[in-house]
Tab-separated table of C-alpha atoms and ligand atoms in Angstrom:
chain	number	residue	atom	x	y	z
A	1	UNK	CA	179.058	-165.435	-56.156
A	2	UNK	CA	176.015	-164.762	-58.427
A	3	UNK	CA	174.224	-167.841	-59.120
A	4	UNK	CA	174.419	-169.983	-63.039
A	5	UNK	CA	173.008	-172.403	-64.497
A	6	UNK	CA	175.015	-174.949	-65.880
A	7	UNK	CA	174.480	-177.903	-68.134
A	8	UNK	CA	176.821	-180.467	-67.077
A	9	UNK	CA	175.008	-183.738	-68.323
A	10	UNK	CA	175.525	-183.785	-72.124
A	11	UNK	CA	176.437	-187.826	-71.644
A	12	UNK	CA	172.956	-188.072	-70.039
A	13	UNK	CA	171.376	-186.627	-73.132
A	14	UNK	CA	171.175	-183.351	-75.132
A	15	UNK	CA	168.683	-180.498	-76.057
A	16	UNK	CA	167.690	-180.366	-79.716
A	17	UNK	CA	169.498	-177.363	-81.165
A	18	UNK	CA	167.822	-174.538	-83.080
A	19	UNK	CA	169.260	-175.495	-86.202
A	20	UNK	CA	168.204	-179.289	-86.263
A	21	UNK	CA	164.633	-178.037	-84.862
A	22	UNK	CA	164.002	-175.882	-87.880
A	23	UNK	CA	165.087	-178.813	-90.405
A	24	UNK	CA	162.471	-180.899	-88.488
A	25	UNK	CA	159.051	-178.616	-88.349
A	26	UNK	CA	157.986	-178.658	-91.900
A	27	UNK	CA	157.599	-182.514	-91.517
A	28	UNK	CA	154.815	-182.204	-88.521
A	29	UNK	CA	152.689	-179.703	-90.657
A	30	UNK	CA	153.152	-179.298	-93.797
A	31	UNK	CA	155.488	-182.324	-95.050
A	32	UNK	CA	153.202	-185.087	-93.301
A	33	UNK	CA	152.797	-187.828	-95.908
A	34	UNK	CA	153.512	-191.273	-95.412
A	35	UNK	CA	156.767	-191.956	-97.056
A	36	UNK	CA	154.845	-195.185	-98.520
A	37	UNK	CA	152.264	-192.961	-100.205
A	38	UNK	CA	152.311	-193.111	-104.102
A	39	UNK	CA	151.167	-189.100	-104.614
A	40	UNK	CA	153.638	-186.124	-104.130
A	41	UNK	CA	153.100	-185.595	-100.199
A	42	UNK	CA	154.550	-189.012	-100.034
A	43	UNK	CA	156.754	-189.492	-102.859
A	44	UNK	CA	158.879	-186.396	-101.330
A	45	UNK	CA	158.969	-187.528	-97.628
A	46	UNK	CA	160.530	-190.811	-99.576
A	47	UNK	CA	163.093	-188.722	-100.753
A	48	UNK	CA	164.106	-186.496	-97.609
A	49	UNK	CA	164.514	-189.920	-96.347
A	50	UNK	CA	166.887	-191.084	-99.122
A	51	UNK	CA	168.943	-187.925	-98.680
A	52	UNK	CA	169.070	-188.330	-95.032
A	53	UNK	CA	170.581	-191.666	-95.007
A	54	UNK	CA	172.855	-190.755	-97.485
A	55	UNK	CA	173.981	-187.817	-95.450
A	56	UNK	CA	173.949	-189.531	-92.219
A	57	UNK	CA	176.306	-192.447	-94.078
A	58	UNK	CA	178.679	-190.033	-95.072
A	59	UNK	CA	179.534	-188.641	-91.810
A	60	UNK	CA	180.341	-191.978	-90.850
A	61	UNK	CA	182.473	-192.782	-94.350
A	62	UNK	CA	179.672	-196.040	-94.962
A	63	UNK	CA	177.475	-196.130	-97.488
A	64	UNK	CA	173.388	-195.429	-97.552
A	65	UNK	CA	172.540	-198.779	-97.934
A	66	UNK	CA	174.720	-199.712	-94.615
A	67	UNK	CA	172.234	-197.665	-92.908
A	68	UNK	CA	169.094	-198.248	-90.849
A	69	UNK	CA	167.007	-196.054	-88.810
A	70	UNK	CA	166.177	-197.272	-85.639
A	71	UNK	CA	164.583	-195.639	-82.100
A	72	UNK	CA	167.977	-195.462	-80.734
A	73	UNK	CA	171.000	-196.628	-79.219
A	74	UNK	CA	169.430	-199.225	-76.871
A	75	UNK	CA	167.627	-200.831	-80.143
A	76	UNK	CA	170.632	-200.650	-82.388
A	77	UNK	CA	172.881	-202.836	-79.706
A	78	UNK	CA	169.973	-205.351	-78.937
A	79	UNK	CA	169.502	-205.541	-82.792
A	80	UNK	CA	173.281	-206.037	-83.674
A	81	UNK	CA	174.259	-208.383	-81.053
A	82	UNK	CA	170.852	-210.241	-80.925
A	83	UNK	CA	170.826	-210.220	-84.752
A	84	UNK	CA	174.327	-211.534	-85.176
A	85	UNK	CA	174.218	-214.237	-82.545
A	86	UNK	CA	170.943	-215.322	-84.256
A	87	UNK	CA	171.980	-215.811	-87.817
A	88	UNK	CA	175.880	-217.370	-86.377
A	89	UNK	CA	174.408	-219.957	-84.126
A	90	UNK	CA	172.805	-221.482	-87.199
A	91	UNK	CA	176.685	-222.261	-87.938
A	92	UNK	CA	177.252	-223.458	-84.502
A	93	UNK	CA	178.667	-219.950	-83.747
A	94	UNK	CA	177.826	-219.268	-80.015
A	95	UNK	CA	180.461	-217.389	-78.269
A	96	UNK	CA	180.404	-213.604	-77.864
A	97	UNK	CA	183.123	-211.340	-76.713
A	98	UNK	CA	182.291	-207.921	-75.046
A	99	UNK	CA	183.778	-206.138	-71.777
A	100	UNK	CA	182.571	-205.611	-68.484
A	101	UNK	CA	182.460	-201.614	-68.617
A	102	UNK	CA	179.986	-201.892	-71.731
A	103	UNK	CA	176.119	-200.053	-71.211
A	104	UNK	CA	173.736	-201.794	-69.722
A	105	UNK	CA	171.936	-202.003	-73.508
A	106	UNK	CA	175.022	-203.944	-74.773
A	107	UNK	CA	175.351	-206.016	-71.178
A	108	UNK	CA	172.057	-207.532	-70.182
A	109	UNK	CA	171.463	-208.064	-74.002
A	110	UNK	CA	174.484	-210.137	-73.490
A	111	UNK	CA	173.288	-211.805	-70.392
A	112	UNK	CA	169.782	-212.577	-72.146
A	113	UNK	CA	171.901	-214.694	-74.982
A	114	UNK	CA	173.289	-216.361	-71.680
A	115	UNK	CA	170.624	-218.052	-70.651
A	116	UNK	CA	170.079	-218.722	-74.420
A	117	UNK	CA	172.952	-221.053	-74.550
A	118	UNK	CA	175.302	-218.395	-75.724
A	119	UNK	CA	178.764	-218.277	-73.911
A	120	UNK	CA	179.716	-214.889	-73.231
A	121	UNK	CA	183.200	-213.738	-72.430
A	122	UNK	CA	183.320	-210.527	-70.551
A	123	UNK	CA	187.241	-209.300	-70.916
A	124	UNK	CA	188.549	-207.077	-67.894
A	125	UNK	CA	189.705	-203.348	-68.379
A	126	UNK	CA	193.216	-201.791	-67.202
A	127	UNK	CA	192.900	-199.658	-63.974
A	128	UNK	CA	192.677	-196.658	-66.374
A	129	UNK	CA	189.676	-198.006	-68.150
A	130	UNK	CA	190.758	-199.212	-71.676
A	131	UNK	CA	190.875	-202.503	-73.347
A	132	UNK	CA	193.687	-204.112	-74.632
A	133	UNK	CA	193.194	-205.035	-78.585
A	134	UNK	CA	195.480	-208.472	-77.432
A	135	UNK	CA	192.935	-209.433	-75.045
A	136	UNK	CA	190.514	-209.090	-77.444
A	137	UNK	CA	192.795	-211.251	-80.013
A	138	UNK	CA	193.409	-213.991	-76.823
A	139	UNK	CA	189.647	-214.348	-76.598
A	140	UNK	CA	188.858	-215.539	-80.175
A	141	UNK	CA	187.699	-218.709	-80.831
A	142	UNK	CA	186.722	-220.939	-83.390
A	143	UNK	CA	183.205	-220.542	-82.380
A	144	UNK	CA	183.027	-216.901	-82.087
A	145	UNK	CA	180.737	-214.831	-83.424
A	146	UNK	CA	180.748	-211.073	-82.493
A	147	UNK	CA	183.142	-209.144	-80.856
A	148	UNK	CA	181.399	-205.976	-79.345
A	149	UNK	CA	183.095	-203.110	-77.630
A	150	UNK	CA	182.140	-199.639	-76.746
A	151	UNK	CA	183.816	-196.743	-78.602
A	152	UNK	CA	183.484	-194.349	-75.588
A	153	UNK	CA	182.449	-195.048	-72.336
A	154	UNK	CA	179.670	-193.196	-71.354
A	155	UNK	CA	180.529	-192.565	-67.383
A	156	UNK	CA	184.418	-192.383	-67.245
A	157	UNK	CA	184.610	-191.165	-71.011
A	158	UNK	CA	187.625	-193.109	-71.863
A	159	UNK	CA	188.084	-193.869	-75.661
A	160	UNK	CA	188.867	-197.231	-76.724
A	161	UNK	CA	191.676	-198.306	-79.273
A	162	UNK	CA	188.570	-199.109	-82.048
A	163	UNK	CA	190.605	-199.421	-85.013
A	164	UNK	CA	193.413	-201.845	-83.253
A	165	UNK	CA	190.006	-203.913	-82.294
A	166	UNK	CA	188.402	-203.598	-85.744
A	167	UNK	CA	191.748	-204.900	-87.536
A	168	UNK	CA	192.195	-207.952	-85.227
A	169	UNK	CA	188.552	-209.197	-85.418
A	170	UNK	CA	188.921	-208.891	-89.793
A	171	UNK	CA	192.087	-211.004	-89.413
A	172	UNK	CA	190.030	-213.827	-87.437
A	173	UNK	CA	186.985	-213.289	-89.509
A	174	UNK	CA	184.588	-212.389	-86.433
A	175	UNK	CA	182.079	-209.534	-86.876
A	176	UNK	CA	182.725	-206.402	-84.380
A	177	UNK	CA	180.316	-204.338	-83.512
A	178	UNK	CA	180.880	-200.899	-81.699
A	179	UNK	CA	178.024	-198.816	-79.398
A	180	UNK	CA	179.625	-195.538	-80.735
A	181	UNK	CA	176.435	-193.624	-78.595
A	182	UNK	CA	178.689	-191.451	-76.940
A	183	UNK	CA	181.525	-191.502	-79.396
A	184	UNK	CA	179.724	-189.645	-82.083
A	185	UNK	CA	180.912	-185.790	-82.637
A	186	UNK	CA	183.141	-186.520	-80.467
A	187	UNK	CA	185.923	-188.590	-82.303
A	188	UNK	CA	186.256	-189.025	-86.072
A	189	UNK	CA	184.353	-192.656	-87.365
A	190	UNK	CA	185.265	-194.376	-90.398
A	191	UNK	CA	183.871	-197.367	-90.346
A	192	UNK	CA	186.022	-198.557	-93.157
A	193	UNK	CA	189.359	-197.466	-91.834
A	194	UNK	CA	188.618	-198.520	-88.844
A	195	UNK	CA	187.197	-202.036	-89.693
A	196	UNK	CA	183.973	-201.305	-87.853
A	197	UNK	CA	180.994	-203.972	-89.241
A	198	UNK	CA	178.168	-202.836	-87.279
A	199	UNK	CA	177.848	-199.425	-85.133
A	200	UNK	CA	175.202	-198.034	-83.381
A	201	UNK	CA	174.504	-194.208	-82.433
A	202	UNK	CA	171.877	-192.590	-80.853
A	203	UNK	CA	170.661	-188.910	-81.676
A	204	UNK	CA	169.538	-187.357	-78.264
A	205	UNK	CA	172.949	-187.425	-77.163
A	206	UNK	CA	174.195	-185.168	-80.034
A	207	UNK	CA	171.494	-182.411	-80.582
A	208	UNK	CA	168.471	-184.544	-82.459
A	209	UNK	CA	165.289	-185.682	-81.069
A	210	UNK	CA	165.043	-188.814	-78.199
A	211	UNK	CA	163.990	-191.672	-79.723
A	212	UNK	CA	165.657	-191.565	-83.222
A	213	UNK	CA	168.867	-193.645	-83.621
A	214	UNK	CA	170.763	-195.810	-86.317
A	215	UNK	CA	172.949	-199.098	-87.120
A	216	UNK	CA	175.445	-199.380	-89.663
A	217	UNK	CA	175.437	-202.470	-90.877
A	218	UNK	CA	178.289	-203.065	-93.339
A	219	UNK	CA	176.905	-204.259	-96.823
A	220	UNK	CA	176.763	-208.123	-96.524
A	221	UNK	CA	176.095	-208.794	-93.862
A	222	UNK	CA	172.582	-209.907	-93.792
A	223	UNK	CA	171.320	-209.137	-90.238
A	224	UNK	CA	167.535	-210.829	-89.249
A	225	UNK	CA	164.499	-208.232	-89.165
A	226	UNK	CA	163.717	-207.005	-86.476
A	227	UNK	CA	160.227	-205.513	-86.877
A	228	UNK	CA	157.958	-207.654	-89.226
A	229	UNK	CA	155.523	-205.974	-91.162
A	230	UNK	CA	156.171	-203.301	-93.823
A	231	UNK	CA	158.817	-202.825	-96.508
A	232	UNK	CA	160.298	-199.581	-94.612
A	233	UNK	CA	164.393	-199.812	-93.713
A	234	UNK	CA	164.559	-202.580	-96.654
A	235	UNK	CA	162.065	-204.234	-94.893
A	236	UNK	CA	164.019	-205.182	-91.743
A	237	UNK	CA	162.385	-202.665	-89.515
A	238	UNK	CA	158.753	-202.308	-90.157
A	239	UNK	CA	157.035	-199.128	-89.361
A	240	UNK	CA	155.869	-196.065	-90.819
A	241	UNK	CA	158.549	-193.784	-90.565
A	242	UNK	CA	159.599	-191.506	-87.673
A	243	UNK	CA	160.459	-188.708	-90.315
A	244	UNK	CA	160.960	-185.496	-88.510
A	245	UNK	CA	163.522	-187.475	-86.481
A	246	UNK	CA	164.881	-188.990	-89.449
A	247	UNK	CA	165.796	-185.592	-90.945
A	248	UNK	CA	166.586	-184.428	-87.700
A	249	UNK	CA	169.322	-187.073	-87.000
A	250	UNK	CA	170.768	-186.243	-90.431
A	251	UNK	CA	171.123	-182.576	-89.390
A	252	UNK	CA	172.683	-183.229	-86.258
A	253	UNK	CA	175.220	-185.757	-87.267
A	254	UNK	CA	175.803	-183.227	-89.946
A	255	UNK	CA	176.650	-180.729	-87.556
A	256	UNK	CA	178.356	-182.776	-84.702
A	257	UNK	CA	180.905	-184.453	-87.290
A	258	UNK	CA	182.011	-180.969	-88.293
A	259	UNK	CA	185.306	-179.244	-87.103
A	260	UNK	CA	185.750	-181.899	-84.077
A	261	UNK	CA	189.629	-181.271	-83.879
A	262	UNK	CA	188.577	-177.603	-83.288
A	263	UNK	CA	185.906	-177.863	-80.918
A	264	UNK	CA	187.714	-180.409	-78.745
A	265	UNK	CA	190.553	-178.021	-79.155
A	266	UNK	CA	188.553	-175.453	-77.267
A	267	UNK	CA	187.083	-177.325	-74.557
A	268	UNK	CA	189.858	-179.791	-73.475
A	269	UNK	CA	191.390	-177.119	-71.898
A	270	UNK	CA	187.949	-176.174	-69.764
A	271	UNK	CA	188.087	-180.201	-68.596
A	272	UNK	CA	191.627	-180.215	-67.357
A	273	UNK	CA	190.840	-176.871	-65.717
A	274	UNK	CA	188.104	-178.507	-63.899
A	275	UNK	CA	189.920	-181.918	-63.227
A	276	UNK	CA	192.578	-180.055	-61.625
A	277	UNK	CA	190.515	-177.632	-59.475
A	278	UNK	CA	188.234	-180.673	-58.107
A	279	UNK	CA	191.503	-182.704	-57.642
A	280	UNK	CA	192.999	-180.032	-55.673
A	281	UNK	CA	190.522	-181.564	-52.445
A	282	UNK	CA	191.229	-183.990	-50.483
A	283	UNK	CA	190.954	-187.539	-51.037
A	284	UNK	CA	189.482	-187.725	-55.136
A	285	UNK	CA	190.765	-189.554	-57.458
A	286	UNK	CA	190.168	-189.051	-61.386
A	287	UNK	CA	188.032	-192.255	-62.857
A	288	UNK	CA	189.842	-193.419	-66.178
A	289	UNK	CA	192.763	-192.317	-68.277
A	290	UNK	CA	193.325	-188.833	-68.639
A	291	UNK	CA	194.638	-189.224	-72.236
A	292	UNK	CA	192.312	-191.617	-73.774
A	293	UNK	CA	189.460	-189.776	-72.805
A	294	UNK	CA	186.809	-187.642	-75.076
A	295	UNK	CA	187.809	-183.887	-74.586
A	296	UNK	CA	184.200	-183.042	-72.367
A	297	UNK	CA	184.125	-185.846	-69.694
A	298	UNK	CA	185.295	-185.412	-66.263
A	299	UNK	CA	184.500	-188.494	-63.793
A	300	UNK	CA	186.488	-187.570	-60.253
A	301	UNK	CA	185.667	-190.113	-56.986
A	302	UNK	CA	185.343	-188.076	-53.598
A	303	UNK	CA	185.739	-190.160	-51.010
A	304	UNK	CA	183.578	-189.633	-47.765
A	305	UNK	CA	180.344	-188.364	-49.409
A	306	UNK	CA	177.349	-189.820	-51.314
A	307	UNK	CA	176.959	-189.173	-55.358
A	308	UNK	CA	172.792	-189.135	-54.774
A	309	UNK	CA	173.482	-185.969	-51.909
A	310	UNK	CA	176.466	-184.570	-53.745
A	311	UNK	CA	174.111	-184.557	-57.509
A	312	UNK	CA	171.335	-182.508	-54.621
A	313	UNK	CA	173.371	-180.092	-53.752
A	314	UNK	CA	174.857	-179.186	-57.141
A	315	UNK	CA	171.125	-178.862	-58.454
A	316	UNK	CA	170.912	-176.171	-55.514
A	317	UNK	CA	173.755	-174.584	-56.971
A	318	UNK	CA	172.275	-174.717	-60.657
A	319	UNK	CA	174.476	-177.407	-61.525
A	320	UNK	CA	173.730	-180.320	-63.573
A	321	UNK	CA	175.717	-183.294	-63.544
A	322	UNK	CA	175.640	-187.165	-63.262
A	323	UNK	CA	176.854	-189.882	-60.795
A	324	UNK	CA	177.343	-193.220	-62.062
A	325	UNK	CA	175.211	-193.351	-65.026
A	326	UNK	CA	171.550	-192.059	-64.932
A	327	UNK	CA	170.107	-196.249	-64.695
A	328	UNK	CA	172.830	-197.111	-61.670
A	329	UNK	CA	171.726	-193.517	-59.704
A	330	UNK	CA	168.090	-194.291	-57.921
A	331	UNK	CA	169.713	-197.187	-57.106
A	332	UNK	CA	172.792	-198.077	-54.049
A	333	UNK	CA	174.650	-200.356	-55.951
A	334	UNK	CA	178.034	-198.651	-57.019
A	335	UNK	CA	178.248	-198.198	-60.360
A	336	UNK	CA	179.527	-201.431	-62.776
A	337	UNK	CA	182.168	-198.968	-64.675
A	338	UNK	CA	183.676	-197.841	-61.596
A	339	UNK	CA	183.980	-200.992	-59.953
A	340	UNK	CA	185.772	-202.897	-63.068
A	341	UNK	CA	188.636	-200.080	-62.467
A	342	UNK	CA	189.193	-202.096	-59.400
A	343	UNK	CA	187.555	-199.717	-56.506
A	344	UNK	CA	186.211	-200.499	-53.514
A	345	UNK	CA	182.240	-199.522	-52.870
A	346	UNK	CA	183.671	-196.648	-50.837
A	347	UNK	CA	185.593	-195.182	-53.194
A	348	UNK	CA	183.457	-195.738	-56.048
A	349	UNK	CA	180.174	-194.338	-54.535
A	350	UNK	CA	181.098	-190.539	-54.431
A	351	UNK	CA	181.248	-190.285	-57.506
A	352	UNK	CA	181.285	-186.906	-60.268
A	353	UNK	CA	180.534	-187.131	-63.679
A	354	UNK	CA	180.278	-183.891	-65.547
A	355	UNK	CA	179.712	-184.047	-69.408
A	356	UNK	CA	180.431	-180.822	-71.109
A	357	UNK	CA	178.462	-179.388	-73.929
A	358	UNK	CA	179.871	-177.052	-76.700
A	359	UNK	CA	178.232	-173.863	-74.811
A	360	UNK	CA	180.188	-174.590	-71.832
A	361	UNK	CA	182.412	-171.265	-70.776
A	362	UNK	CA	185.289	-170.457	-68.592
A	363	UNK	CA	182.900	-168.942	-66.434
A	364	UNK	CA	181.724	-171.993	-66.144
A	365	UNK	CA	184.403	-173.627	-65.029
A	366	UNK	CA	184.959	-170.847	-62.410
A	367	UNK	CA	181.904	-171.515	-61.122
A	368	UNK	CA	181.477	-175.050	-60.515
A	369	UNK	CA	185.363	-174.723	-59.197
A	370	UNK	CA	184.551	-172.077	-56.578
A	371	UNK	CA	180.889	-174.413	-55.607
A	372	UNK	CA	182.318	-177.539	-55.300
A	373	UNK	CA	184.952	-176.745	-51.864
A	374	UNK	CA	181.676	-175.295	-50.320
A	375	UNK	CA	179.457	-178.441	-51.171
A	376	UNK	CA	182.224	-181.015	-50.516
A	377	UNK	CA	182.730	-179.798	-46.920
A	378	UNK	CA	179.468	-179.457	-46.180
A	379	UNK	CA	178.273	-182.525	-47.041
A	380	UNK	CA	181.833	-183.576	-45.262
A	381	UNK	CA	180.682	-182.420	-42.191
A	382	UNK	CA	177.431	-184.600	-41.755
A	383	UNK	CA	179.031	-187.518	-42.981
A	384	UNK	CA	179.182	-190.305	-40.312
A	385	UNK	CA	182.581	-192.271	-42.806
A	386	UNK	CA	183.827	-188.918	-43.285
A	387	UNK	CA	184.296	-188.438	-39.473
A	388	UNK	CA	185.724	-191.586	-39.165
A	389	UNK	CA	188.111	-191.649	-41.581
A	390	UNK	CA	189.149	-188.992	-39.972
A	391	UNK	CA	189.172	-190.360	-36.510
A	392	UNK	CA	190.851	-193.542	-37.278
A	393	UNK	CA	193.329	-191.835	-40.085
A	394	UNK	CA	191.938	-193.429	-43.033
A	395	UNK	CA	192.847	-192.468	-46.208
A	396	UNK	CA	193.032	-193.180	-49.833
A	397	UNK	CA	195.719	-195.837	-51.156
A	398	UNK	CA	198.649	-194.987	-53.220
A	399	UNK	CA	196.852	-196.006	-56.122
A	400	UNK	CA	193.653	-194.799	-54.924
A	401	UNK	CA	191.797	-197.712	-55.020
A	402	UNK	CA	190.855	-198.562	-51.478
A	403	UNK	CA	191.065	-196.921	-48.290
A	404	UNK	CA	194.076	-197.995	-45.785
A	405	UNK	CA	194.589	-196.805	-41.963
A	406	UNK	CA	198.002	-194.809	-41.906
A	407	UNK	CA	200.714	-195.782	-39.376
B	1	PLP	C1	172.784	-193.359	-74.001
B	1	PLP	C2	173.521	-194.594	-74.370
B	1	PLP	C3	172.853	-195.705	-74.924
B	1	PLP	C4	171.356	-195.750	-75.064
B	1	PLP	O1	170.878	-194.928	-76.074
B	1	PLP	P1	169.317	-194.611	-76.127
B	1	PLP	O2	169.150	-193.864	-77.408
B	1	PLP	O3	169.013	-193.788	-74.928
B	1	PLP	O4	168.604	-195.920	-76.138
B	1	PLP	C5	173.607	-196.794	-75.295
B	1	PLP	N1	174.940	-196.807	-75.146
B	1	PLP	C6	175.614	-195.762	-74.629
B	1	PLP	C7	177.093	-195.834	-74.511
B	1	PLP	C8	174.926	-194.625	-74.220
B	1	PLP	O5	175.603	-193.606	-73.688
């Protein structure tokens, strides 16, 4: 078996793509004026920037004044949620409604406004890791002021029933914001339809620069600054600029929002090939629904062997991939998403995420399913549970859960 190298971390983040690259040079060298400036260098960087945001807005059917440049997806949720609980508990607003599965960005923003005297509700997801919109509706109170749930999940990749959400929280009057990080390109946003008021997105993880993000912010909404200084991003985000990331982000969303339906099309088939082949060894289980889930992620359990040794021996192999998300992994503590599908620590900690990108082949596939036998049974065979589970005849549950001795 000749050896590949495969990209299997897409979730994790992305390489800048040729195409969004060459939008971005001319702005290092040449195009280097401060978009504040009064003469032409600047005047025309001012402009690039209008037409990004306009462009960027219209992949996500908003408008260009709903959007705001921002480093990223971590800054986008801190600035929604911290924004919004800000300006509601002036109105004696100080409940917040989120999930358990969110990303760390969303959760320990929420347990920050915690110990701020904010009252956080953190609703439960089903075994197959979505929320249900009427838990959502149960939750809202008189006092609430943001509902925030993730559009995609970024380890198990399931997709969440947004719109259902969005309609609910516009019949109680409560804002909802989404982290749509690892939704974008992936599923088709409007934030209209779909009743979205604030949604954040982050470009590394679809072909732009690190470090360059944005929040919609539906118009009227008046969230706080959150950079004083400067009139830049209608003077709520003071700074000069980033604008070769600016123009990048445009170009990528551009290009990431384009023929979904058909590039899903293609590689759905490539995940279910894999999901199959890696649930064809003993003991796995698949992590999160199989239908509700974006078209690239894979997330399989394998029960007797560590994600940190399993992610080591992959890289031998060439083979990128993820276990739990990149913060959990340097750590032992079993990742948060797994766990709120209801497995134990043992089940939860041999863990597989692969995240497809739009290069990834059949051959491929092939690879990775004709590598992973070989790893799994090595790593099998120095594993001290491994030995005895088998000893004792311990296995998975029906469910696949927990681990239970047979009779
Ligand atoms: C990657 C990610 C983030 C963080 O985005 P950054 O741009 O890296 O700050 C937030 N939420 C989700 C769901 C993500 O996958």
């Amino acid at each position: 078996m000749e050896k590949r190298y495969i990209y299997a971390d897409n979730a994790a983040t992305t390489a800048v793509s040729d195409a969004v690259l060459e939008e971005m040079l001319p702005y290092f060298k040449e195009h280097y004026g401060n978009p504040s400036s009064i003469y032409a260098l600047g005047r025309e960087n001012e402009r690039a920037i209008i037409d990004a945001r306009a462009r960027v807005a219209k992949c996500l059917g908003a408008q260009p004044n709903e959007i705001f440049f921002t480093a990223g997806g971590s800054e986008s949720d801190n600035w929604a949620i911290k924004g919004t609980a800000d300006r509601l508990a002036a109105k004696g607003k100080k409940h917040i409604i989120t999930s358990v599965f969110e990303h760390h960005a969303v959760l320990h923003t929420c347990e920050f406004l915690e110990k701020h005297g904010f009252e956080i509700t953190y609703l439960s997801v089903s075994p197959e890791g979505l929320i249900d919109p009427a838990d959502v509706e149960k939750a809202i109170r008189e006092d609430t002021a943001l509902v925030t749930i993730m559009y995609a999940n970024n380890e198990i990749g399931t997709v969440q029933p947004i719109a259902e959400i969005g309609a609910i929280c516009k019949k109680h009057g409560v804002l909802f914001h989404t982290d749509a990080v690892q939704a974008v390109g992936h599923v088709d946003i409007d934030v209209k339809a779909q009743n979205i008021d604030m949604l954040s997105l982050s470009g590394h993880k679809f072909h732009a620069p690190k470090g360059i993000g944005a929040l919609y912010v539906r118009r009227g909404i008046q969230l706080p600054n959150l950079i004083h200084g400067g009139g830049q991003e209608s003077g709520k985000r003071a700074g000069t600029e980033n604008v070769p990331g600016i123009i990048g982000l445009a170009k990528a969303i551009e290009l990431a929002t384009e023929n979904i339906s058909a590039k899903n099309d293609r590689i759905r088939p490539l995940r279910d090939k894999l999901i199959d082949g890696i649930l064809q060894i003993d003991q796995t289980r698949l992590n999160g629904s199989r239908e509700q889930r974006l078209a690239t992620n894979i997330n399989i359990s394998i029960v007797g062997i560590e994600g940190e040794s399993l992610l080591l021996m992959l890289d031998h192999y060439g083979i990128q991939a993820s276990s739990g998300s990149a913060c959990t992994s340097g750590s032992l503590d079993p990742s948060h998403v797994l766990l709120s599908l209801g497995l134990v620590h043992e089940v939860a900690h041999g863990s597989l995420r692969l995240s497809l990108g739009e290069d990834f082949t059949e051959e491929d596939a092939d690879y990775i399913l004709e590598s992973m036998p070989k790893i799994v049974t090595y790593l099998r065979s120095m594993s001290p549970m491994w030995e005895k589970m088998q000893q004792e005849h311990i296995r998975l549950n029906a469910d696949k859960t927990r681990l239970v001795k047979e009779d």
